[in-house]
Amino acid sequence: MGTACAKVLFSRLMRRAQLIDPHKFDFYPETWTLSHPHHELRKAMKGGKHTFIVKPDDGSQGDGISLVQTYKSLMSGVRTSCRNSNTIVQRYLTNPMLIGGLKFDFRVYVGILDSGLDPSKVFLFHEGLARFCTEEYVAPCPGNMHRVMAHLTNYSLNKRSERYNHGSEGELSLDTGTKRLLSGVVQQLDSQGLVSRDAFFQELDRIVSGTYEALRPVLSDNTADLLGCEDQSKANCFFHLLGFDVMLDCNGKAHLLEVNSHPSLQLNSIHFESSDCRCMDSHLPHGHEICLVDEHVKVQVVADLLKLATTRGELCHGDFHQVCCGDGGVIAQVHRLYWEVAGRKMTSQRFRSFLTKAGLVRGQLASHEADVLYLQWQQAVYAQECENAERIEFYSVLRRLADTRFSQAECPLAELVEQVVAAGYQC
């Protein structure tokens, strides 16, 4: 699961899904990886009129994140940090919804039960966290992009601020505090007519369902690798807890920023009123106390997830619901096709045989065209340097062929899959 949620691979999987159905996956901001050619990114950054957020692949808790507006400043920062290919650049949401002038996002918890059967069962927990910045938001410009506590909601950054608000002592922070209940903030927005609670959770369902569809092939492969056999139906029940970071724009539309494979379950927060601790949580003397918001949310989420795991998802009551994820669509079909074509190992002969048998290359130069495509596929695989590169680039080859062969179709890749199925392949 950690592999699929790593920022670089996750952005590639989401980008792949967006190329198939831009509207269905429009909740994920435009994102680039620095391991690919930069011409599209250069074009997007031309003129320095837009802001982008740079995230290292191995970063967590806000580590290594920066804001840039020009390609020159981006590459300067990348060279300084020595993080070239393992970095993503994401279009920054410059018009976030604010409460009290503060930017905020939601940590939404999602449970996945994998019993070896495809698809897995996916559950959305109704309670989560609302995390606020500690400095008032101002649209980014060269003079304020360094103010991380106004732009980034990460607790690990804002906990160091003297303005961090722990809320009312001994009470859950419903409408005050830097960390609040998701339900309380959504109810507040609903009462003000800014966001409908029902519409918000419907949108969360769409985000979770779409994200699982994009990740599903990698998760399926990971389960097979873990079990070491093809018969996954005999597997025990594996479970994962994911943290979806979701932000609302000023119009109430939800945007998925990233997915965390190991969301923090820590309950403690630091307080500067006491000074009995000098651990690395802060450079200043501080103390630790249980955060009532964290305790209320995380204890219940973990308890419900364990109940779901021990009953294989048959538990019918709790503060959660199962998300309908469908059959995986074209992405799942291409994934199954890859394994049928590749067998134990994809070779040039298997690749060529598939393309010619399916009628994707034709004529006297069919074999030559197939060999050229195979070499391009191999080069792309080597350039990515990740264990899922073969499957991702197999999809890319088919998409390019589909765009050429079925350019007039509403979904060229779906048309190509139909032709492949007609040629006798199982998708």
mmCIF file of N, CA, C and O in Angstrom, residues 294-366:
data_model
loop_
_atom_site.group_PDB
_atom_site.id
_atom_site.type_symbol
_atom_site.label_atom_id
_atom_site.label_comp_id
_atom_site.label_asym_id
_atom_site.label_seq_id
_atom_site.Cartn_x
_atom_site.Cartn_y
_atom_site.Cartn_z
ATOM 1 N N ASP A 294 -8.051 14.278 18.634
ATOM 2 C CA ASP A 294 -7.374 13.082 18.123
ATOM 3 C C ASP A 294 -7.912 11.819 18.788
ATOM 4 O O ASP A 294 -8.157 10.802 18.133
ATOM 5 N N GLU A 295 -8.066 11.876 20.109
ATOM 6 C CA GLU A 295 -8.537 10.712 20.847
ATOM 7 C C GLU A 295 -9.939 10.322 20.395
ATOM 8 O O GLU A 295 -10.224 9.138 20.150
ATOM 9 N N HIS A 296 -10.823 11.295 20.252
ATOM 10 C CA HIS A 296 -12.205 11.019 19.860
ATOM 11 C C HIS A 296 -12.272 10.370 18.479
ATOM 12 O O HIS A 296 -13.029 9.422 18.267
ATOM 13 N N VAL A 297 -11.477 10.883 17.556
ATOM 14 C CA VAL A 297 -11.550 10.409 16.165
ATOM 15 C C VAL A 297 -10.780 9.112 15.971
ATOM 16 O O VAL A 297 -11.324 8.112 15.474
ATOM 17 N N LYS A 298 -9.517 9.103 16.348
ATOM 18 C CA LYS A 298 -8.638 7.989 15.979
ATOM 19 C C LYS A 298 -8.954 6.701 16.728
ATOM 20 O O LYS A 298 -8.870 5.608 16.142
ATOM 21 N N VAL A 299 -9.310 6.805 17.982
ATOM 22 C CA VAL A 299 -9.654 5.604 18.746
ATOM 23 C C VAL A 299 -10.870 4.914 18.128
ATOM 24 O O VAL A 299 -10.897 3.686 17.958
ATOM 25 N N GLN A 300 -11.882 5.703 17.754
ATOM 26 C CA GLN A 300 -13.087 5.120 17.167
ATOM 27 C C GLN A 300 -12.817 4.535 15.786
ATOM 28 O O GLN A 300 -13.320 3.461 15.438
ATOM 29 N N VAL A 301 -12.021 5.230 14.980
ATOM 30 C CA VAL A 301 -11.696 4.730 13.635
ATOM 31 C C VAL A 301 -10.968 3.392 13.716
ATOM 32 O O VAL A 301 -11.309 2.433 13.008
ATOM 33 N N VAL A 302 -9.967 3.314 14.577
ATOM 34 C CA VAL A 302 -9.207 2.067 14.706
ATOM 35 C C VAL A 302 -10.082 0.948 15.248
ATOM 36 O O VAL A 302 -10.022 -0.201 14.781
ATOM 37 N N ALA A 303 -10.918 1.264 16.243
ATOM 38 C CA ALA A 303 -11.812 0.247 16.807
ATOM 39 C C ALA A 303 -12.759 -0.296 15.747
ATOM 40 O O ALA A 303 -12.955 -1.518 15.625
ATOM 41 N N ASP A 304 -13.357 0.591 14.959
ATOM 42 C CA ASP A 304 -14.282 0.148 13.903
ATOM 43 C C ASP A 304 -13.558 -0.646 12.828
ATOM 44 O O ASP A 304 -14.087 -1.637 12.307
ATOM 45 N N LEU A 305 -12.347 -0.219 12.471
ATOM 46 C CA LEU A 305 -11.594 -0.936 11.445
ATOM 47 C C LEU A 305 -11.244 -2.344 11.904
ATOM 48 O O LEU A 305 -11.336 -3.311 11.126
ATOM 49 N N LEU A 306 -10.860 -2.503 13.157
ATOM 50 C CA LEU A 306 -10.546 -3.838 13.682
ATOM 51 C C LEU A 306 -11.785 -4.725 13.705
ATOM 52 O O LEU A 306 -11.712 -5.919 13.407
ATOM 53 N N LYS A 307 -12.930 -4.136 14.038
ATOM 54 C CA LYS A 307 -14.179 -4.912 14.006
ATOM 55 C C LYS A 307 -14.497 -5.346 12.578
ATOM 56 O O LYS A 307 -14.915 -6.484 12.340
ATOM 57 N N LEU A 308 -14.313 -4.439 11.613
ATOM 58 C CA LEU A 308 -14.553 -4.775 10.216
ATOM 59 C C LEU A 308 -13.611 -5.884 9.757
ATOM 60 O O LEU A 308 -14.016 -6.808 9.040
ATOM 61 N N ALA A 309 -12.355 -5.815 10.179
ATOM 62 C CA ALA A 309 -11.374 -6.810 9.760
ATOM 63 C C ALA A 309 -11.693 -8.188 10.325
ATOM 64 O O ALA A 309 -11.595 -9.199 9.622
ATOM 65 N N THR A 310 -12.093 -8.224 11.591
ATOM 66 C CA THR A 310 -12.361 -9.517 12.219
ATOM 67 C C THR A 310 -13.654 -10.137 11.727
ATOM 68 O O THR A 310 -13.857 -11.344 11.865
ATOM 69 N N THR A 311 -14.541 -9.330 11.160
ATOM 70 C CA THR A 311 -15.795 -9.868 10.607
ATOM 71 C C THR A 311 -15.781 -9.876 9.084
ATOM 72 O O THR A 311 -16.809 -10.094 8.459
ATOM 73 N N ARG A 312 -14.596 -9.597 8.498
ATOM 74 C CA ARG A 312 -14.431 -9.544 7.033
ATOM 75 C C ARG A 312 -15.432 -8.590 6.383
ATOM 76 O O ARG A 312 -16.000 -8.862 5.330
ATOM 77 N N GLY A 313 -15.655 -7.492 7.057
ATOM 78 C CA GLY A 313 -16.509 -6.457 6.486
ATOM 79 C C GLY A 313 -17.989 -6.695 6.627
ATOM 80 O O GLY A 313 -18.797 -5.968 6.042
ATOM 81 N N GLU A 314 -18.373 -7.680 7.438
ATOM 82 C CA GLU A 314 -19.797 -7.993 7.581
ATOM 83 C C GLU A 314 -20.459 -7.219 8.708
ATOM 84 O O GLU A 314 -21.657 -7.318 8.920
ATOM 85 N N LEU A 315 -19.674 -6.473 9.471
ATOM 86 C CA LEU A 315 -20.245 -5.648 10.542
ATOM 87 C C LEU A 315 -21.156 -4.595 9.918
ATOM 88 O O LEU A 315 -20.757 -3.863 9.028
ATOM 89 N N CYS A 316 -22.394 -4.532 10.334
ATOM 90 C CA CYS A 316 -23.366 -3.674 9.641
ATOM 91 C C CYS A 316 -23.677 -2.393 10.395
ATOM 92 O O CYS A 316 -24.579 -1.657 10.011
ATOM 93 N N HIS A 317 -22.998 -2.114 11.498
ATOM 94 C CA HIS A 317 -23.278 -0.872 12.220
ATOM 95 C C HIS A 317 -21.970 -0.213 12.622
ATOM 96 O O HIS A 317 -20.961 -0.875 12.856
ATOM 97 N N GLY A 318 -21.983 1.102 12.669
ATOM 98 C CA GLY A 318 -20.802 1.870 13.020
ATOM 99 C C GLY A 318 -20.848 3.211 12.317
ATOM 100 O O GLY A 318 -21.708 3.462 11.460
ATOM 101 N N ASP A 319 -19.902 4.073 12.656
ATOM 102 C CA ASP A 319 -19.878 5.414 12.079
ATOM 103 C C ASP A 319 -19.088 5.392 10.773
ATOM 104 O O ASP A 319 -18.063 6.062 10.629
ATOM 105 N N PHE A 320 -19.568 4.611 9.809
ATOM 106 C CA PHE A 320 -18.906 4.441 8.520
ATOM 107 C C PHE A 320 -19.912 3.850 7.546
ATOM 108 O O PHE A 320 -21.015 3.447 7.925
ATOM 109 N N HIS A 321 -19.536 3.800 6.280
ATOM 110 C CA HIS A 321 -20.352 3.087 5.294
ATOM 111 C C HIS A 321 -19.444 2.539 4.204
ATOM 112 O O HIS A 321 -18.329 3.023 4.000
ATOM 113 N N GLN A 322 -19.913 1.520 3.517
ATOM 114 C CA GLN A 322 -19.128 0.924 2.439
ATOM 115 C C GLN A 322 -19.308 1.739 1.170
ATOM 116 O O GLN A 322 -20.412 2.154 0.821
ATOM 117 N N VAL A 323 -18.202 1.971 0.475
ATOM 118 C CA VAL A 323 -18.205 2.751 -0.758
ATOM 119 C C VAL A 323 -18.328 1.802 -1.947
ATOM 120 O O VAL A 323 -17.614 0.798 -2.024
ATOM 121 N N CYS A 324 -19.224 2.104 -2.846
ATOM 122 C CA CYS A 324 -19.409 1.296 -4.047
ATOM 123 C C CYS A 324 -18.306 1.668 -5.049
ATOM 124 O O CYS A 324 -18.201 2.824 -5.471
ATOM 125 N N CYS A 325 -17.478 0.692 -5.417
ATOM 126 C CA CYS A 325 -16.313 0.987 -6.256
ATOM 127 C C CYS A 325 -16.408 0.422 -7.675
ATOM 128 O O CYS A 325 -15.475 0.598 -8.462
ATOM 129 N N GLY A 326 -17.477 -0.240 -8.032
ATOM 130 C CA GLY A 326 -17.655 -0.682 -9.410
ATOM 131 C C GLY A 326 -16.674 -1.769 -9.819
ATOM 132 O O GLY A 326 -16.039 -2.427 -8.991
ATOM 133 N N ASP A 327 -16.544 -1.958 -11.139
ATOM 134 C CA ASP A 327 -15.730 -3.058 -11.660
ATOM 135 C C ASP A 327 -14.323 -2.641 -12.065
ATOM 136 O O ASP A 327 -13.565 -3.451 -12.592
ATOM 137 N N GLY A 328 -13.958 -1.396 -11.842
ATOM 138 C CA GLY A 328 -12.604 -0.954 -12.163
ATOM 139 C C GLY A 328 -12.451 -0.370 -13.540
ATOM 140 O O GLY A 328 -11.419 0.233 -13.859
ATOM 141 N N GLY A 329 -13.449 -0.550 -14.422
ATOM 142 C CA GLY A 329 -13.438 0.079 -15.734
ATOM 143 C C GLY A 329 -12.270 -0.340 -16.623
ATOM 144 O O GLY A 329 -11.706 -1.429 -16.485
ATOM 145 N N VAL A 330 -11.910 0.548 -17.525
ATOM 146 C CA VAL A 330 -10.876 0.263 -18.519
ATOM 147 C C VAL A 330 -9.516 0.023 -17.861
ATOM 148 O O VAL A 330 -8.726 -0.806 -18.322
ATOM 149 N N ILE A 331 -9.230 0.716 -16.768
ATOM 150 C CA ILE A 331 -7.934 0.553 -16.087
ATOM 151 C C ILE A 331 -7.757 -0.889 -15.642
ATOM 152 O O ILE A 331 -6.703 -1.505 -15.863
ATOM 153 N N ALA A 332 -8.792 -1.468 -15.010
ATOM 154 C CA ALA A 332 -8.717 -2.859 -14.558
ATOM 155 C C ALA A 332 -8.626 -3.815 -15.745
ATOM 156 O O ALA A 332 -7.926 -4.835 -15.676
ATOM 157 N N GLN A 333 -9.324 -3.511 -16.845
ATOM 158 C CA GLN A 333 -9.260 -4.372 -18.028
ATOM 159 C C GLN A 333 -7.846 -4.425 -18.602
ATOM 160 O O GLN A 333 -7.347 -5.499 -18.946
ATOM 161 N N VAL A 334 -7.209 -3.269 -18.721
ATOM 162 C CA VAL A 334 -5.847 -3.228 -19.259
ATOM 163 C C VAL A 334 -4.886 -3.947 -18.318
ATOM 164 O O VAL A 334 -3.955 -4.633 -18.759
ATOM 165 N N HIS A 335 -5.106 -3.841 -17.029
ATOM 166 C CA HIS A 335 -4.259 -4.520 -16.051
ATOM 167 C C HIS A 335 -4.353 -6.031 -16.214
ATOM 168 O O HIS A 335 -3.333 -6.735 -16.235
ATOM 169 N N ARG A 336 -5.579 -6.542 -16.344
ATOM 170 C CA ARG A 336 -5.747 -7.988 -16.542
ATOM 171 C C ARG A 336 -5.148 -8.425 -17.875
ATOM 172 O O ARG A 336 -4.566 -9.502 -17.986
ATOM 173 N N LEU A 337 -5.274 -7.584 -18.889
ATOM 174 C CA LEU A 337 -4.725 -7.889 -20.204
ATOM 175 C C LEU A 337 -3.203 -8.002 -20.146
ATOM 176 O O LEU A 337 -2.611 -8.889 -20.787
ATOM 177 N N TYR A 338 -2.565 -7.122 -19.375
ATOM 178 C CA TYR A 338 -1.111 -7.172 -19.262
ATOM 179 C C TYR A 338 -0.656 -8.551 -18.799
ATOM 180 O O TYR A 338 0.273 -9.141 -19.373
ATOM 181 N N TRP A 339 -1.290 -9.070 -17.752
ATOM 182 C CA TRP A 339 -0.853 -10.354 -17.215
ATOM 183 C C TRP A 339 -1.133 -11.498 -18.188
ATOM 184 O O TRP A 339 -0.367 -12.470 -18.246
ATOM 185 N N GLU A 340 -2.206 -11.390 -18.967
ATOM 186 C CA GLU A 340 -2.469 -12.439 -19.958
ATOM 187 C C GLU A 340 -1.416 -12.416 -21.061
ATOM 188 O O GLU A 340 -0.963 -13.458 -21.529
ATOM 189 N N VAL A 341 -1.025 -11.222 -21.472
ATOM 190 C CA VAL A 341 -0.017 -11.095 -22.531
ATOM 191 C C VAL A 341 1.369 -11.456 -22.011
ATOM 192 O O VAL A 341 2.128 -12.190 -22.658
ATOM 193 N N ALA A 342 1.725 -10.957 -20.825
ATOM 194 C CA ALA A 342 3.096 -11.101 -20.316
ATOM 195 C C ALA A 342 3.381 -12.487 -19.768
ATOM 196 O O ALA A 342 4.515 -12.971 -19.861
ATOM 197 N N GLY A 343 2.365 -13.149 -19.199
ATOM 198 C CA GLY A 343 2.642 -14.399 -18.519
ATOM 199 C C GLY A 343 3.591 -14.161 -17.360
ATOM 200 O O GLY A 343 3.415 -13.233 -16.576
ATOM 201 N N ARG A 344 4.616 -14.974 -17.254
ATOM 202 C CA ARG A 344 5.591 -14.791 -16.179
ATOM 203 C C ARG A 344 6.521 -13.613 -16.454
ATOM 204 O O ARG A 344 7.012 -12.961 -15.543
ATOM 205 N N LYS A 345 6.793 -13.363 -17.744
ATOM 206 C CA LYS A 345 7.707 -12.274 -18.090
ATOM 207 C C LYS A 345 7.377 -11.766 -19.490
ATOM 208 O O LYS A 345 7.234 -12.552 -20.430
ATOM 209 N N MET A 346 7.282 -10.440 -19.627
ATOM 210 C CA MET A 346 7.025 -9.858 -20.940
ATOM 211 C C MET A 346 8.305 -9.920 -21.780
ATOM 212 O O MET A 346 9.364 -9.456 -21.359
ATOM 213 N N THR A 347 8.198 -10.510 -22.966
ATOM 214 C CA THR A 347 9.323 -10.577 -23.901
ATOM 215 C C THR A 347 8.932 -9.864 -25.190
ATOM 216 O O THR A 347 7.756 -9.606 -25.447
ATOM 217 N N SER A 348 9.924 -9.585 -26.032
ATOM 218 C CA SER A 348 9.639 -8.928 -27.309
ATOM 219 C C SER A 348 8.747 -9.795 -28.181
ATOM 220 O O SER A 348 7.881 -9.287 -28.900
ATOM 221 N N GLN A 349 8.939 -11.124 -28.105
ATOM 222 C CA GLN A 349 8.115 -12.033 -28.911
ATOM 223 C C GLN A 349 6.662 -11.998 -28.454
ATOM 224 O O GLN A 349 5.736 -11.943 -29.276
ATOM 225 N N ARG A 350 6.429 -12.029 -27.133
ATOM 226 C CA ARG A 350 5.059 -11.958 -26.613
ATOM 227 C C ARG A 350 4.415 -10.624 -26.980
ATOM 228 O O ARG A 350 3.247 -10.567 -27.368
ATOM 229 N N PHE A 351 5.186 -9.569 -26.856
ATOM 230 C CA PHE A 351 4.696 -8.225 -27.151
ATOM 231 C C PHE A 351 4.292 -8.118 -28.620
ATOM 232 O O PHE A 351 3.203 -7.643 -28.955
ATOM 233 N N ARG A 352 5.178 -8.589 -29.515
ATOM 234 C CA ARG A 352 4.914 -8.527 -30.944
ATOM 235 C C ARG A 352 3.708 -9.396 -31.324
ATOM 236 O O ARG A 352 2.848 -8.994 -32.105
ATOM 237 N N SER A 353 3.650 -10.596 -30.757
ATOM 238 C CA SER A 353 2.553 -11.511 -31.060
ATOM 239 C C SER A 353 1.208 -10.912 -30.674
ATOM 240 O O SER A 353 0.222 -11.007 -31.406
ATOM 241 N N PHE A 354 1.169 -10.262 -29.507
ATOM 242 C CA PHE A 354 -0.080 -9.642 -29.047
ATOM 243 C C PHE A 354 -0.524 -8.516 -29.991
ATOM 244 O O PHE A 354 -1.675 -8.462 -30.408
ATOM 245 N N LEU A 355 0.394 -7.631 -30.326
ATOM 246 C CA LEU A 355 0.033 -6.485 -31.161
ATOM 247 C C LEU A 355 -0.453 -6.916 -32.539
ATOM 248 O O LEU A 355 -1.407 -6.349 -33.082
ATOM 249 N N THR A 356 0.196 -7.934 -33.101
ATOM 250 C CA THR A 356 -0.207 -8.381 -34.440
ATOM 251 C C THR A 356 -1.504 -9.190 -34.396
ATOM 252 O O THR A 356 -2.391 -9.000 -35.233
ATOM 253 N N LYS A 357 -1.638 -10.071 -33.429
ATOM 254 C CA LYS A 357 -2.848 -10.886 -33.325
ATOM 255 C C LYS A 357 -4.078 -10.019 -33.061
ATOM 256 O O LYS A 357 -5.169 -10.283 -33.598
ATOM 257 N N ALA A 358 -3.911 -8.981 -32.237
ATOM 258 C CA ALA A 358 -5.039 -8.106 -31.907
ATOM 259 C C ALA A 358 -5.310 -7.078 -33.009
ATOM 260 O O ALA A 358 -6.276 -6.308 -32.912
ATOM 261 N N GLY A 359 -4.462 -7.048 -34.038
ATOM 262 C CA GLY A 359 -4.674 -6.110 -35.141
ATOM 263 C C GLY A 359 -4.316 -4.674 -34.807
ATOM 264 O O GLY A 359 -4.776 -3.741 -35.472
ATOM 265 N N LEU A 360 -3.459 -4.486 -33.790
ATOM 266 C CA LEU A 360 -3.072 -3.130 -33.396
ATOM 267 C C LEU A 360 -1.941 -2.595 -34.269
ATOM 268 O O LEU A 360 -1.712 -1.394 -34.326
ATOM 269 N N VAL A 361 -1.202 -3.489 -34.907
ATOM 270 C CA VAL A 361 -0.234 -3.122 -35.952
ATOM 271 C C VAL A 361 -0.543 -3.983 -37.166
ATOM 272 O O VAL A 361 -0.845 -5.172 -37.035
ATOM 273 N N ARG A 362 -0.479 -3.394 -38.336
ATOM 274 C CA ARG A 362 -0.899 -4.109 -39.547
ATOM 275 C C ARG A 362 0.087 -3.858 -40.685
ATOM 276 O O ARG A 362 0.906 -2.938 -40.620
ATOM 277 N N GLY A 363 -0.060 -4.685 -41.720
ATOM 278 C CA GLY A 363 0.698 -4.476 -42.948
ATOM 279 C C GLY A 363 2.062 -5.130 -42.934
ATOM 280 O O GLY A 363 2.435 -5.853 -41.998
ATOM 281 N N GLN A 364 2.837 -4.854 -43.983
ATOM 282 C CA GLN A 364 4.140 -5.476 -44.155
ATOM 283 C C GLN A 364 5.133 -5.062 -43.068
ATOM 284 O O GLN A 364 6.063 -5.801 -42.757
ATOM 285 N N LEU A 365 4.946 -3.879 -42.516
ATOM 286 C CA LEU A 365 5.863 -3.385 -41.487
ATOM 287 C C LEU A 365 5.334 -3.620 -40.070
ATOM 288 O O LEU A 365 5.818 -3.010 -39.117
ATOM 289 N N ALA A 366 4.355 -4.515 -39.926
ATOM 290 C CA ALA A 366 3.738 -4.742 -38.616
ATOM 291 C C ALA A 366 4.764 -5.209 -37.586
ATOM 292 O O ALA A 366 4.818 -4.694 -36.466
#
